[in-house]
CSV table of C-alpha atoms and ligand atoms in Angstrom, one decimal:
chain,number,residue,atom,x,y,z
A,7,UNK,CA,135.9,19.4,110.4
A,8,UNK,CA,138.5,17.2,112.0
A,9,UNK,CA,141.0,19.2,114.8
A,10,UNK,CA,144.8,17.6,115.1
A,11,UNK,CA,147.3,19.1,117.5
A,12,UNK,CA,149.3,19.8,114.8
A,13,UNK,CA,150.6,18.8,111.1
A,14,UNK,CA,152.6,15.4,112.2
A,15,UNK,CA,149.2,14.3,114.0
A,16,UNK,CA,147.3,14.6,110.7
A,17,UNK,CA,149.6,13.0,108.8
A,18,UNK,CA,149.8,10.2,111.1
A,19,UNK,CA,145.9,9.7,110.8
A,20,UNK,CA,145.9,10.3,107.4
A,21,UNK,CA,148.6,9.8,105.5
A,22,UNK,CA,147.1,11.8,102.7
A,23,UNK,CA,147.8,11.5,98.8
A,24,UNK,CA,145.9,15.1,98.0
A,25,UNK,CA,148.0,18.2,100.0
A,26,UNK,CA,146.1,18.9,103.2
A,27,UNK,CA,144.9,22.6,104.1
A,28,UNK,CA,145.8,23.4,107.7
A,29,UNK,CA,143.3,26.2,109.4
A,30,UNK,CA,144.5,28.0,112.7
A,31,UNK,CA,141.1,29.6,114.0
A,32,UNK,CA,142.7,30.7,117.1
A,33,UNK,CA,145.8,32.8,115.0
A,34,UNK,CA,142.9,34.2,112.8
A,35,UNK,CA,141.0,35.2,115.6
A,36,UNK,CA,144.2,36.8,117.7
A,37,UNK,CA,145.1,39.1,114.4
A,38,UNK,CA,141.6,40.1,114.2
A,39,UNK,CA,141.6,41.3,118.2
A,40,UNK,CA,144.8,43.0,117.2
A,41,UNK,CA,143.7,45.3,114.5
A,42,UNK,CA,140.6,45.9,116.5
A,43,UNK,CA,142.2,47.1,119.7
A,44,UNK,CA,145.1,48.8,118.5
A,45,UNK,CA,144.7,49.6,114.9
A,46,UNK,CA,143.4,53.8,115.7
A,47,UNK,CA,140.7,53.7,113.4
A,48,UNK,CA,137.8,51.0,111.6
A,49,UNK,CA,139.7,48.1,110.7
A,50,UNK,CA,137.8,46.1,107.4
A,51,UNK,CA,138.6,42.8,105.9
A,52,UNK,CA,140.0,42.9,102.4
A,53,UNK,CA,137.9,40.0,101.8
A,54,UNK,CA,140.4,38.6,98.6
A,55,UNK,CA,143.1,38.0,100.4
A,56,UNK,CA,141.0,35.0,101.5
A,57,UNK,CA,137.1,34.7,100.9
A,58,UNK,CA,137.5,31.4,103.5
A,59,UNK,CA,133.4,31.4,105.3
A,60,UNK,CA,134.8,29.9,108.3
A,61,UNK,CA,137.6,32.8,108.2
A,62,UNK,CA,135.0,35.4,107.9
A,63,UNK,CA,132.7,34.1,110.8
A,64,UNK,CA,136.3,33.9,113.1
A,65,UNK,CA,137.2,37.8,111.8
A,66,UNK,CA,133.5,38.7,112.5
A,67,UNK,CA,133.0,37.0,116.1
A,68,UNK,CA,136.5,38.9,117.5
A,69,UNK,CA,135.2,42.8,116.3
A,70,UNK,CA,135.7,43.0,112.9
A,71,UNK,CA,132.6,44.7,111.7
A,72,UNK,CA,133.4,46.1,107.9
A,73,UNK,CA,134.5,44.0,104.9
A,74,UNK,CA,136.0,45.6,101.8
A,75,UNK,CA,134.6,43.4,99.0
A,76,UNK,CA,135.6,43.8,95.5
A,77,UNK,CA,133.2,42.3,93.2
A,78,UNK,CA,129.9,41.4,93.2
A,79,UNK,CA,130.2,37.8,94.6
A,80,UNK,CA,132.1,38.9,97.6
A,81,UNK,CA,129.1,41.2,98.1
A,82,UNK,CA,126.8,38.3,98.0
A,83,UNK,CA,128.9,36.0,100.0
A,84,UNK,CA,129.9,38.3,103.0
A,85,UNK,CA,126.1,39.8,102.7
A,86,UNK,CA,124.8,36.2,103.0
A,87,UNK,CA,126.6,35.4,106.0
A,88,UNK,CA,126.8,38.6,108.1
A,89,UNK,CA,123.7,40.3,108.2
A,90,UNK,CA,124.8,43.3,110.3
A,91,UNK,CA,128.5,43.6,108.5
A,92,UNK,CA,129.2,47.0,106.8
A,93,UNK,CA,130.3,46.3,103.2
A,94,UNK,CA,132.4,48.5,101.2
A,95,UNK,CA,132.6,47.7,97.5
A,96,UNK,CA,136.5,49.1,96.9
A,97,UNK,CA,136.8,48.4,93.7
A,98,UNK,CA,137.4,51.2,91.5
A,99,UNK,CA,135.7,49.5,88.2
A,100,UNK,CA,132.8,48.1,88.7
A,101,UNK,CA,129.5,47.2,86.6
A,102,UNK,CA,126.3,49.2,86.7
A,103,UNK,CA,124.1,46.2,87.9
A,104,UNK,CA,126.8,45.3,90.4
A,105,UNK,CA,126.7,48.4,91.9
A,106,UNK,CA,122.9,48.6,91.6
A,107,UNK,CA,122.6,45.1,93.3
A,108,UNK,CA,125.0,45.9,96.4
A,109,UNK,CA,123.5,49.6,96.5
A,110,UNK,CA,119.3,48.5,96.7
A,111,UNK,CA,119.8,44.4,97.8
A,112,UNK,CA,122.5,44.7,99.9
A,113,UNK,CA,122.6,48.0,101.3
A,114,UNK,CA,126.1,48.9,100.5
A,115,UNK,CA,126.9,52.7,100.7
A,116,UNK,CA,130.3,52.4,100.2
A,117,UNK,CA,132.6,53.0,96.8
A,118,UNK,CA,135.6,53.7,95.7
A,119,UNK,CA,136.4,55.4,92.0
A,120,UNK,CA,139.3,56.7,90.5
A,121,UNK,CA,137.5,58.3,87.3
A,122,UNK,CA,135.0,60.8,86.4
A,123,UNK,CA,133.1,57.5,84.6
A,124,UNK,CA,133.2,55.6,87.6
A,125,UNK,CA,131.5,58.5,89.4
A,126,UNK,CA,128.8,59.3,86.8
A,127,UNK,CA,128.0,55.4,86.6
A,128,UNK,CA,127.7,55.3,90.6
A,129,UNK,CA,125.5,58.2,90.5
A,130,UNK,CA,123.1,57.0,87.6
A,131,UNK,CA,123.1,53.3,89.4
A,132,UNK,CA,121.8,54.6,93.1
A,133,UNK,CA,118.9,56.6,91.5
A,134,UNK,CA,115.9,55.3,92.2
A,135,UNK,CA,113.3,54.9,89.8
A,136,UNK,CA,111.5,57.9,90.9
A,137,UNK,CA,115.0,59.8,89.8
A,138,UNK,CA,115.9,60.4,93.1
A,139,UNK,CA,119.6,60.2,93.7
A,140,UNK,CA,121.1,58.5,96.5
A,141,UNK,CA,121.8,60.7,99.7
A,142,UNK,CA,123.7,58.7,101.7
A,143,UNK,CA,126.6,57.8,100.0
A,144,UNK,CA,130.1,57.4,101.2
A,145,UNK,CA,133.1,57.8,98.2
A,146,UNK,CA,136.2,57.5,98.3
A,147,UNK,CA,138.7,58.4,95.6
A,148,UNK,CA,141.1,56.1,95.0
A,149,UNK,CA,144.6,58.0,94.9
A,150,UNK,CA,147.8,56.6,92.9
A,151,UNK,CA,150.9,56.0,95.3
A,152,UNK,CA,154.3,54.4,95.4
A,153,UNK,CA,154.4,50.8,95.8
A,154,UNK,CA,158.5,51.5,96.4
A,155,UNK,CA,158.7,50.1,99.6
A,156,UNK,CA,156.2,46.9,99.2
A,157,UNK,CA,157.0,43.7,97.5
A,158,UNK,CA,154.1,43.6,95.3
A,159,UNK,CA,153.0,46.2,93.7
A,160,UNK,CA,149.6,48.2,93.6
A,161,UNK,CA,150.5,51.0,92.2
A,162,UNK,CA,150.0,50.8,88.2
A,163,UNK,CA,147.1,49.4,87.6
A,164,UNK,CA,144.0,51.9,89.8
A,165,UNK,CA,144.1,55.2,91.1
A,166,UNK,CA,144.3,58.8,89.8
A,167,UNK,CA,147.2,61.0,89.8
A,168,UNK,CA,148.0,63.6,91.5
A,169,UNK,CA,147.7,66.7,89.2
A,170,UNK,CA,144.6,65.2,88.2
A,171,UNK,CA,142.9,64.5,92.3
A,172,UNK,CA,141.8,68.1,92.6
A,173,UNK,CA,138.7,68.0,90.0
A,174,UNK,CA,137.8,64.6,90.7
A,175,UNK,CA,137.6,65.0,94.6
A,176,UNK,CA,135.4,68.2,94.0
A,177,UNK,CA,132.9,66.9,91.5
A,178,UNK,CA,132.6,63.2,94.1
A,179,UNK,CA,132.0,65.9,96.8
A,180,UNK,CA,128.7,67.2,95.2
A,181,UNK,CA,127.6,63.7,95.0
A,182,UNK,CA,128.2,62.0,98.5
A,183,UNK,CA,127.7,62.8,102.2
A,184,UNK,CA,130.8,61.6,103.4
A,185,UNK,CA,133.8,62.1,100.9
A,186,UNK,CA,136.8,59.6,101.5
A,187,UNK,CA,140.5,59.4,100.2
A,188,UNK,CA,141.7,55.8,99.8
A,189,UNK,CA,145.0,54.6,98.6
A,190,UNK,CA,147.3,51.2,98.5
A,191,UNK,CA,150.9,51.2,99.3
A,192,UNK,CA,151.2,47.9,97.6
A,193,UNK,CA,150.9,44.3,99.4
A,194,UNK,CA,153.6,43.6,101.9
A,195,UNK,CA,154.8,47.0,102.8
A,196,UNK,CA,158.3,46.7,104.7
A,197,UNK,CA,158.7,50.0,105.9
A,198,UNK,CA,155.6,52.4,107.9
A,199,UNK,CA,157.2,54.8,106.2
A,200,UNK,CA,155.2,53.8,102.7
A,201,UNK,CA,152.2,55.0,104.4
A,202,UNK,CA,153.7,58.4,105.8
A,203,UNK,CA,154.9,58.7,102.4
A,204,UNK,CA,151.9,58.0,100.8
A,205,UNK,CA,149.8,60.8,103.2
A,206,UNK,CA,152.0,63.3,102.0
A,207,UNK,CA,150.5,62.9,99.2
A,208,UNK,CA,146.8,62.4,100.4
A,209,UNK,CA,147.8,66.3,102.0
A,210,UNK,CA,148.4,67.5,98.5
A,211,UNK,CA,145.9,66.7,97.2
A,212,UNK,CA,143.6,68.2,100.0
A,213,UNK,CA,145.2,71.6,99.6
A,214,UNK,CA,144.7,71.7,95.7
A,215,UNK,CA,141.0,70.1,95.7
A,216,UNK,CA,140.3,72.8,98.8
A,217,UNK,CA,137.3,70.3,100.1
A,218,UNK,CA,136.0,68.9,103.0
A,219,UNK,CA,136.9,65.3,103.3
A,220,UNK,CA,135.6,62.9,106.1
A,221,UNK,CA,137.0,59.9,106.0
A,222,UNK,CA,140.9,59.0,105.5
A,223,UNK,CA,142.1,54.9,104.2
A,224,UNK,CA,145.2,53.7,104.3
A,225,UNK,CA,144.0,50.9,102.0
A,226,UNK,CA,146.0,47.5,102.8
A,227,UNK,CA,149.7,46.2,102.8
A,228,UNK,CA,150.0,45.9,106.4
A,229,UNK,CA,152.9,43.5,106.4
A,230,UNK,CA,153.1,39.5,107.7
A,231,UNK,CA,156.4,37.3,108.1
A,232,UNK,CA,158.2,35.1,106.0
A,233,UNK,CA,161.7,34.2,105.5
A,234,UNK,CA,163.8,36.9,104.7
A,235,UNK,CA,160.8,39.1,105.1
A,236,UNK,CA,160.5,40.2,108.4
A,237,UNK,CA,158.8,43.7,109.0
A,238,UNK,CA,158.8,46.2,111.9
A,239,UNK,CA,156.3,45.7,114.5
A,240,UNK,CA,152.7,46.4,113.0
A,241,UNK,CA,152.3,48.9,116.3
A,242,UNK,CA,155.1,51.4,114.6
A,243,UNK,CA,152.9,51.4,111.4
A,244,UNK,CA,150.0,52.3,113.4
A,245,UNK,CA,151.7,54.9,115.2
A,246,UNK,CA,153.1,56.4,112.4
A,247,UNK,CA,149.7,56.6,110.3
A,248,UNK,CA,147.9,58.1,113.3
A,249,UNK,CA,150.6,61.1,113.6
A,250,UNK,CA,150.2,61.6,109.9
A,251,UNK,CA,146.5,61.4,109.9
A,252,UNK,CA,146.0,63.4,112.6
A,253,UNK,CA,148.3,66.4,110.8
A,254,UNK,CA,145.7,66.7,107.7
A,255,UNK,CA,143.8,69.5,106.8
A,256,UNK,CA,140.6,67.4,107.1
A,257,UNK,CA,136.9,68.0,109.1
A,258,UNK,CA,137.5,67.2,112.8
A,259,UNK,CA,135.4,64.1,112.8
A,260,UNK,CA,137.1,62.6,109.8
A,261,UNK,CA,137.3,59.0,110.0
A,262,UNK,CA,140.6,57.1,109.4
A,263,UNK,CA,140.0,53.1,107.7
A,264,UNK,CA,142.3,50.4,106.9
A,265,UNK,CA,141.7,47.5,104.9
A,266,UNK,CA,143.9,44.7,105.9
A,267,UNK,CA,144.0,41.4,104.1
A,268,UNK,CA,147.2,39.7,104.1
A,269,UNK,CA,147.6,41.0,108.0
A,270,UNK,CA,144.7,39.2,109.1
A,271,UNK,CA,144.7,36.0,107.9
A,272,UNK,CA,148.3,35.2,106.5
A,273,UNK,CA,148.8,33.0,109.6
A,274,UNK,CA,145.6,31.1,109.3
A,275,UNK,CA,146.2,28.4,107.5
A,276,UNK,CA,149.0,26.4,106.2
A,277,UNK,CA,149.7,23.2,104.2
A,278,UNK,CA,150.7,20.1,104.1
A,279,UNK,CA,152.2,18.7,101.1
A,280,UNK,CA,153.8,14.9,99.7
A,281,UNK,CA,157.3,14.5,98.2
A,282,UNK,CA,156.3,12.2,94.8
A,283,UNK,CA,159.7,12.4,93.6
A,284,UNK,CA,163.5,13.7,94.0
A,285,UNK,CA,165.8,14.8,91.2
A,286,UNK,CA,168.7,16.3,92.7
A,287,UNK,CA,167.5,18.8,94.9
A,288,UNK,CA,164.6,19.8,93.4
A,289,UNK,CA,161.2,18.2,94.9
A,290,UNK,CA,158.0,17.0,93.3
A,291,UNK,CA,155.5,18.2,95.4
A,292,UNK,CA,151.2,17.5,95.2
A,293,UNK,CA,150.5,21.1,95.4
A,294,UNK,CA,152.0,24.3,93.2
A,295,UNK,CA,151.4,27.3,91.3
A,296,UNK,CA,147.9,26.0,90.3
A,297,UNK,CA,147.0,25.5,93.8
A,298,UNK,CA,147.7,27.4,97.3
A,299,UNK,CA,151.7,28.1,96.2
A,300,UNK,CA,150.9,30.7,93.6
A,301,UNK,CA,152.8,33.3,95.0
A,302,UNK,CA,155.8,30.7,95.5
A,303,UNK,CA,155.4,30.3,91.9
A,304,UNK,CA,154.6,33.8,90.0
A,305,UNK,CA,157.0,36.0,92.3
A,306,UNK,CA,159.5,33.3,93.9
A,307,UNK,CA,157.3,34.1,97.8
A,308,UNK,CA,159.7,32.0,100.0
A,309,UNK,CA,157.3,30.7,102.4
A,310,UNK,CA,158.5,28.7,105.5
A,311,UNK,CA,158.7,24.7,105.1
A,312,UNK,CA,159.1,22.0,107.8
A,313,UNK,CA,159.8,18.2,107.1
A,314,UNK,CA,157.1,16.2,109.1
A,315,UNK,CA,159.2,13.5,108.9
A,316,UNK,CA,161.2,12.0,112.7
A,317,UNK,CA,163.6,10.2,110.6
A,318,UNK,CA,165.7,12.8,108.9
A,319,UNK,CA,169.1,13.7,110.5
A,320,UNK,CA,170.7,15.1,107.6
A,321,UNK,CA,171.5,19.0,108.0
A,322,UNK,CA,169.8,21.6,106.1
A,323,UNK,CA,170.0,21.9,102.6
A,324,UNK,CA,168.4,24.2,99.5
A,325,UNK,CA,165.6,22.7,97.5
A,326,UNK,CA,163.4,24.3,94.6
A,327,UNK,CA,159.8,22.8,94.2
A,328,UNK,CA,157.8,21.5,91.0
A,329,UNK,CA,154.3,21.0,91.4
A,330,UNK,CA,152.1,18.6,90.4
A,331,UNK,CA,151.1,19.6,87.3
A,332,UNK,CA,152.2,19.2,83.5
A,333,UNK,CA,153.2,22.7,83.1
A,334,UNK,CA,156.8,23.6,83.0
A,335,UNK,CA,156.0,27.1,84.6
A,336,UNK,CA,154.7,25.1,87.9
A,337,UNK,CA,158.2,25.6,89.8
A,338,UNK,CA,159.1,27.4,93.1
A,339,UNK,CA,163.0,27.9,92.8
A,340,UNK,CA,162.8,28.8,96.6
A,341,UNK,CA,165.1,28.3,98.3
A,342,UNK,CA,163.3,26.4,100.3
A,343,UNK,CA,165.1,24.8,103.8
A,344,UNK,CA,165.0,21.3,104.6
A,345,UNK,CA,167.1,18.2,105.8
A,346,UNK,CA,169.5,17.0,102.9
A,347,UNK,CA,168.4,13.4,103.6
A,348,UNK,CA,164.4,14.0,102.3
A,349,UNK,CA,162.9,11.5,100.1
A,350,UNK,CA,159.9,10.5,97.5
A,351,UNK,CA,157.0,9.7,100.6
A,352,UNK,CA,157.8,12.3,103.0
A,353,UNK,CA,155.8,15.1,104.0
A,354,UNK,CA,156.5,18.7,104.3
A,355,UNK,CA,154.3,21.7,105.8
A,356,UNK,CA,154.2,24.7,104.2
A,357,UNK,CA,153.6,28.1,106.4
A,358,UNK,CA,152.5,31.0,106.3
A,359,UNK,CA,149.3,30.5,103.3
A,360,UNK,CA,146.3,32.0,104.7
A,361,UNK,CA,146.7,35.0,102.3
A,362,UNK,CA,146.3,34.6,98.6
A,363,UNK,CA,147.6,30.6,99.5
A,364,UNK,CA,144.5,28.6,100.4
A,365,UNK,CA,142.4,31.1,98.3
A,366,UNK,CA,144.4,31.1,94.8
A,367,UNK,CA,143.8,27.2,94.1
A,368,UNK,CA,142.4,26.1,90.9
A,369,UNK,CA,141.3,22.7,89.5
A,370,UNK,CA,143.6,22.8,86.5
A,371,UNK,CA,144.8,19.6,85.2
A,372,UNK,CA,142.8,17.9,87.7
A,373,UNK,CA,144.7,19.0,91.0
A,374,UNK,CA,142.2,20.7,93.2
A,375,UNK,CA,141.0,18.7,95.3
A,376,UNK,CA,141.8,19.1,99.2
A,377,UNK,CA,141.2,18.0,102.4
A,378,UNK,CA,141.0,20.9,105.4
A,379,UNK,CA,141.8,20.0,108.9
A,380,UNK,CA,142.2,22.7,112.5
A,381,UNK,CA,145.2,22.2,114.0
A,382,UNK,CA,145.6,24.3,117.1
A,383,UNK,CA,149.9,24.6,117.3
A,384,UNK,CA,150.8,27.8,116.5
A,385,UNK,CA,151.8,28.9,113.0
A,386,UNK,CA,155.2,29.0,111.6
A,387,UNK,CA,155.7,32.5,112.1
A,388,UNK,CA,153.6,35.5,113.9
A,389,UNK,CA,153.5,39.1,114.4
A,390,UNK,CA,151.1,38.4,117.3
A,391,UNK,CA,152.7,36.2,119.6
A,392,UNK,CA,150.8,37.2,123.0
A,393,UNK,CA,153.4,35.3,124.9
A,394,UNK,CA,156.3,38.0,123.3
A,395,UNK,CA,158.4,39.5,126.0
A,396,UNK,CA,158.9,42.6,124.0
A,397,UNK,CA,157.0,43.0,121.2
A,398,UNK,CA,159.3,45.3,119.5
A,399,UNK,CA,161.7,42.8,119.0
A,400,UNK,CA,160.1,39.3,119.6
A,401,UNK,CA,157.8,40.5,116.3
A,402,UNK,CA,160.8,40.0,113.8
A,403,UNK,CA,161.4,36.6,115.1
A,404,UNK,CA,160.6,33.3,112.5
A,405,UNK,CA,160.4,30.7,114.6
A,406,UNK,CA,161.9,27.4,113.3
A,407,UNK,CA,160.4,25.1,115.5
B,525,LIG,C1,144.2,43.6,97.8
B,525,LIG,C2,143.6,44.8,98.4
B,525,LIG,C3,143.7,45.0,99.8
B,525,LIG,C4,144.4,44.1,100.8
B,525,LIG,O1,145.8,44.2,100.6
B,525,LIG,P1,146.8,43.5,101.6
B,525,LIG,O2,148.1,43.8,101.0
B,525,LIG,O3,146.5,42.0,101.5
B,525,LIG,O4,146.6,44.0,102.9
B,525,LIG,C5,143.0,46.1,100.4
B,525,LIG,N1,142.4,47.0,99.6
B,525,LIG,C6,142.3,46.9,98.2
B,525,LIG,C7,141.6,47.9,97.5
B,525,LIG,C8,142.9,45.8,97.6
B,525,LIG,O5,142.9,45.7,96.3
């Protein structure tokens, strides 16, 4: 793959008519180190937030040794890469052959379930033909939490209640030799204090099931920065979980697990887009809600822009995006930031896309296609600046350049 300093330097070489994809292997590989040293527990990839193979290799070469893979296919492709990964299939539906595949091909002992079902089906797909039942399983039970305090939601959709944990957790217990909790505060959590919160209840549910559990998760939403979205320092969510973790009424080996997507690679890559027409102040871009700006699109995700353009003097104004294709619902009202004077021919980088960005885009109407390039700047924003003079407060800081 080509390497450019930065986005005006590819631009300059290529003056592209498809939207560019921008990887940072350097900021990917600087998050990973940062979860791995200071995160007080195992660290594992949500692999979703962005399958990328080159992503994976960087995430595996800096320490990170467990990926939690959702579907088949993410089994197949992390399993076909890293060898020696740990794969944990957290997904609390999954088919029978899946699970039999990851279980006897791939050597996954990992699940997650948030049903009685689910359990049963887990236990009747590790059997061997001989009937014996697997003996080294690690499950988890998926617990519902608030998603109060993130900015998308995970809280509807999986886990089990509360006043229905206690009967679940026991029956998983007879079944497994490690026996896990796992929940998800929602993606983008703002506060640490969704994952005290969300303990609290992990503790209740302890104290009414009365079992022995091994292994704590905090599950993901471990925040990154974008514009008007700038979290606390990922060190005070750390602290906080370990203080909480370390309170629970669990064995005194017990494990505590994260599983980090957006954290890990939301600064990898970034984009770089063509203005094809003005109307007012709303700009026909080549890339949209079909391609890497879902987000943008679906919940109005302001990401970071810069003009790559020398020749604009015009001060700042608002502008909403359309993408390129024919669909009225392929707008991003924004507001995005950028000199008043922009024009139909001049290019714009979008930050801040390694998590579900680069990893959303679809062919549809005939728009997929992309060209990748390493640039080694830094990204737009970063919670992992190791030139910060104080991290506590150097960590809230977008950076405009
Ligand atoms: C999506 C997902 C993650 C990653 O969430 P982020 O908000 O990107 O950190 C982790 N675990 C599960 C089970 C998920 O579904």
């Amino acid at each position: 793959m080509h390497q450019f300093p930065d986005a005006k330097a590819v631009v300059r070489a290529l003056s592209p008519d498809e939207p560019v994809i921008l990887t940072r292997p350097h900021a990917a590989a600087r998050a990973a180190r940062f979860f791995v040293d200071k995160f007080p527990g195992k660290a594992m990839y949500a692999v979703k937030a962005n399958p990328s193979p080159q992503l994976v290799q960087i995430l595996w070469d800096n320490g990170v040794t467990h990926y939690d893979v959702a579907s088949i296919g993410e089994v197949r492709m992390v399993r076909g890469q890293l060898h020696g990964a740990t794969l944990c299939f957290m997904h609390p539906v999954k088919t029978p052959r899946a699970i039999r595949e990851a279980y006897f091909d791939h050597g996954v002992k990992t699940y997650s379930l948030d049903t009685i079902e689910e359990l049963a089906k887990i236990v009747e797909a590790t059997t061997d033909e001989a009937g014996n039942a697997a003996t080294d399983l690690s499950l988890l039970v998926r617990l519902r939490v608030s998603s109060e305090h993130s900015e998308l939601s995970l809280a509807s959709k999986f886990g089990v209640d509360l006043t229905e944990a206690a009967p679940l957790l026991q029956a998983t217990r007879q079944h497994c030799d490690a026996l896990g909790i796992c929940f998800h505060v929602g993606s983008q959590a703002m506060t640490p204090f969704a994952y005290a919160q969300a303990l609290e209840r992990v503790r209740a549910a302890i104290a009414e099931a009365a079992v022995t559990v091994d292994i704590i998760d905090v599950g993901g939403g471990f925040p990154s920065v974008y514009p008007g979205l700038e979290p606390p320092a990922l060190e005070d969510y750390f602290a906080l979980i370990h203080r909480h973790f370390e309170s629970l009424p669990i064995s005194y080996s017990a494990e505590l697990w994260a599983e980090p997507g957006r954290a890990l690679c939301a600064e990898y890559s970034s984009i770089v887009v063509r203005v094809e027409k003005r109307r007012d102040n709303e700009l026909y871009i080549n890339d949209g809600a079909y391609g890497a700006l879902f987000d943008a699109a679906h919940v109005a995700w302001r990401f970071p822009v810069v003009a790559l353009e020398d020749d604009l003097i015009k001060p700042q104004a608002e502008f909403a995006f359309y993408g390129p294709t024919c669909d009225d619902a392929d707008y991003m009202k924004g507001p995005f930031m950028l000199p008043e004077d922009i024009q139909a021919g001049d290019y714009i980088e979008i930050g801040m896309l390694g998590a579900y960005g680069a990893a959303m885009k679809t062919d549809f109407n005939g728009f997929g296609a992309t060209v990748s390039a390493v640039v080694t700047d830094e990204p737009m924003a970063s919670l992992y600046r190791g030139d910060r003079v104080d991290p506590r407060e150097s960590d809230n800081v977008v950076s405009l350049r």
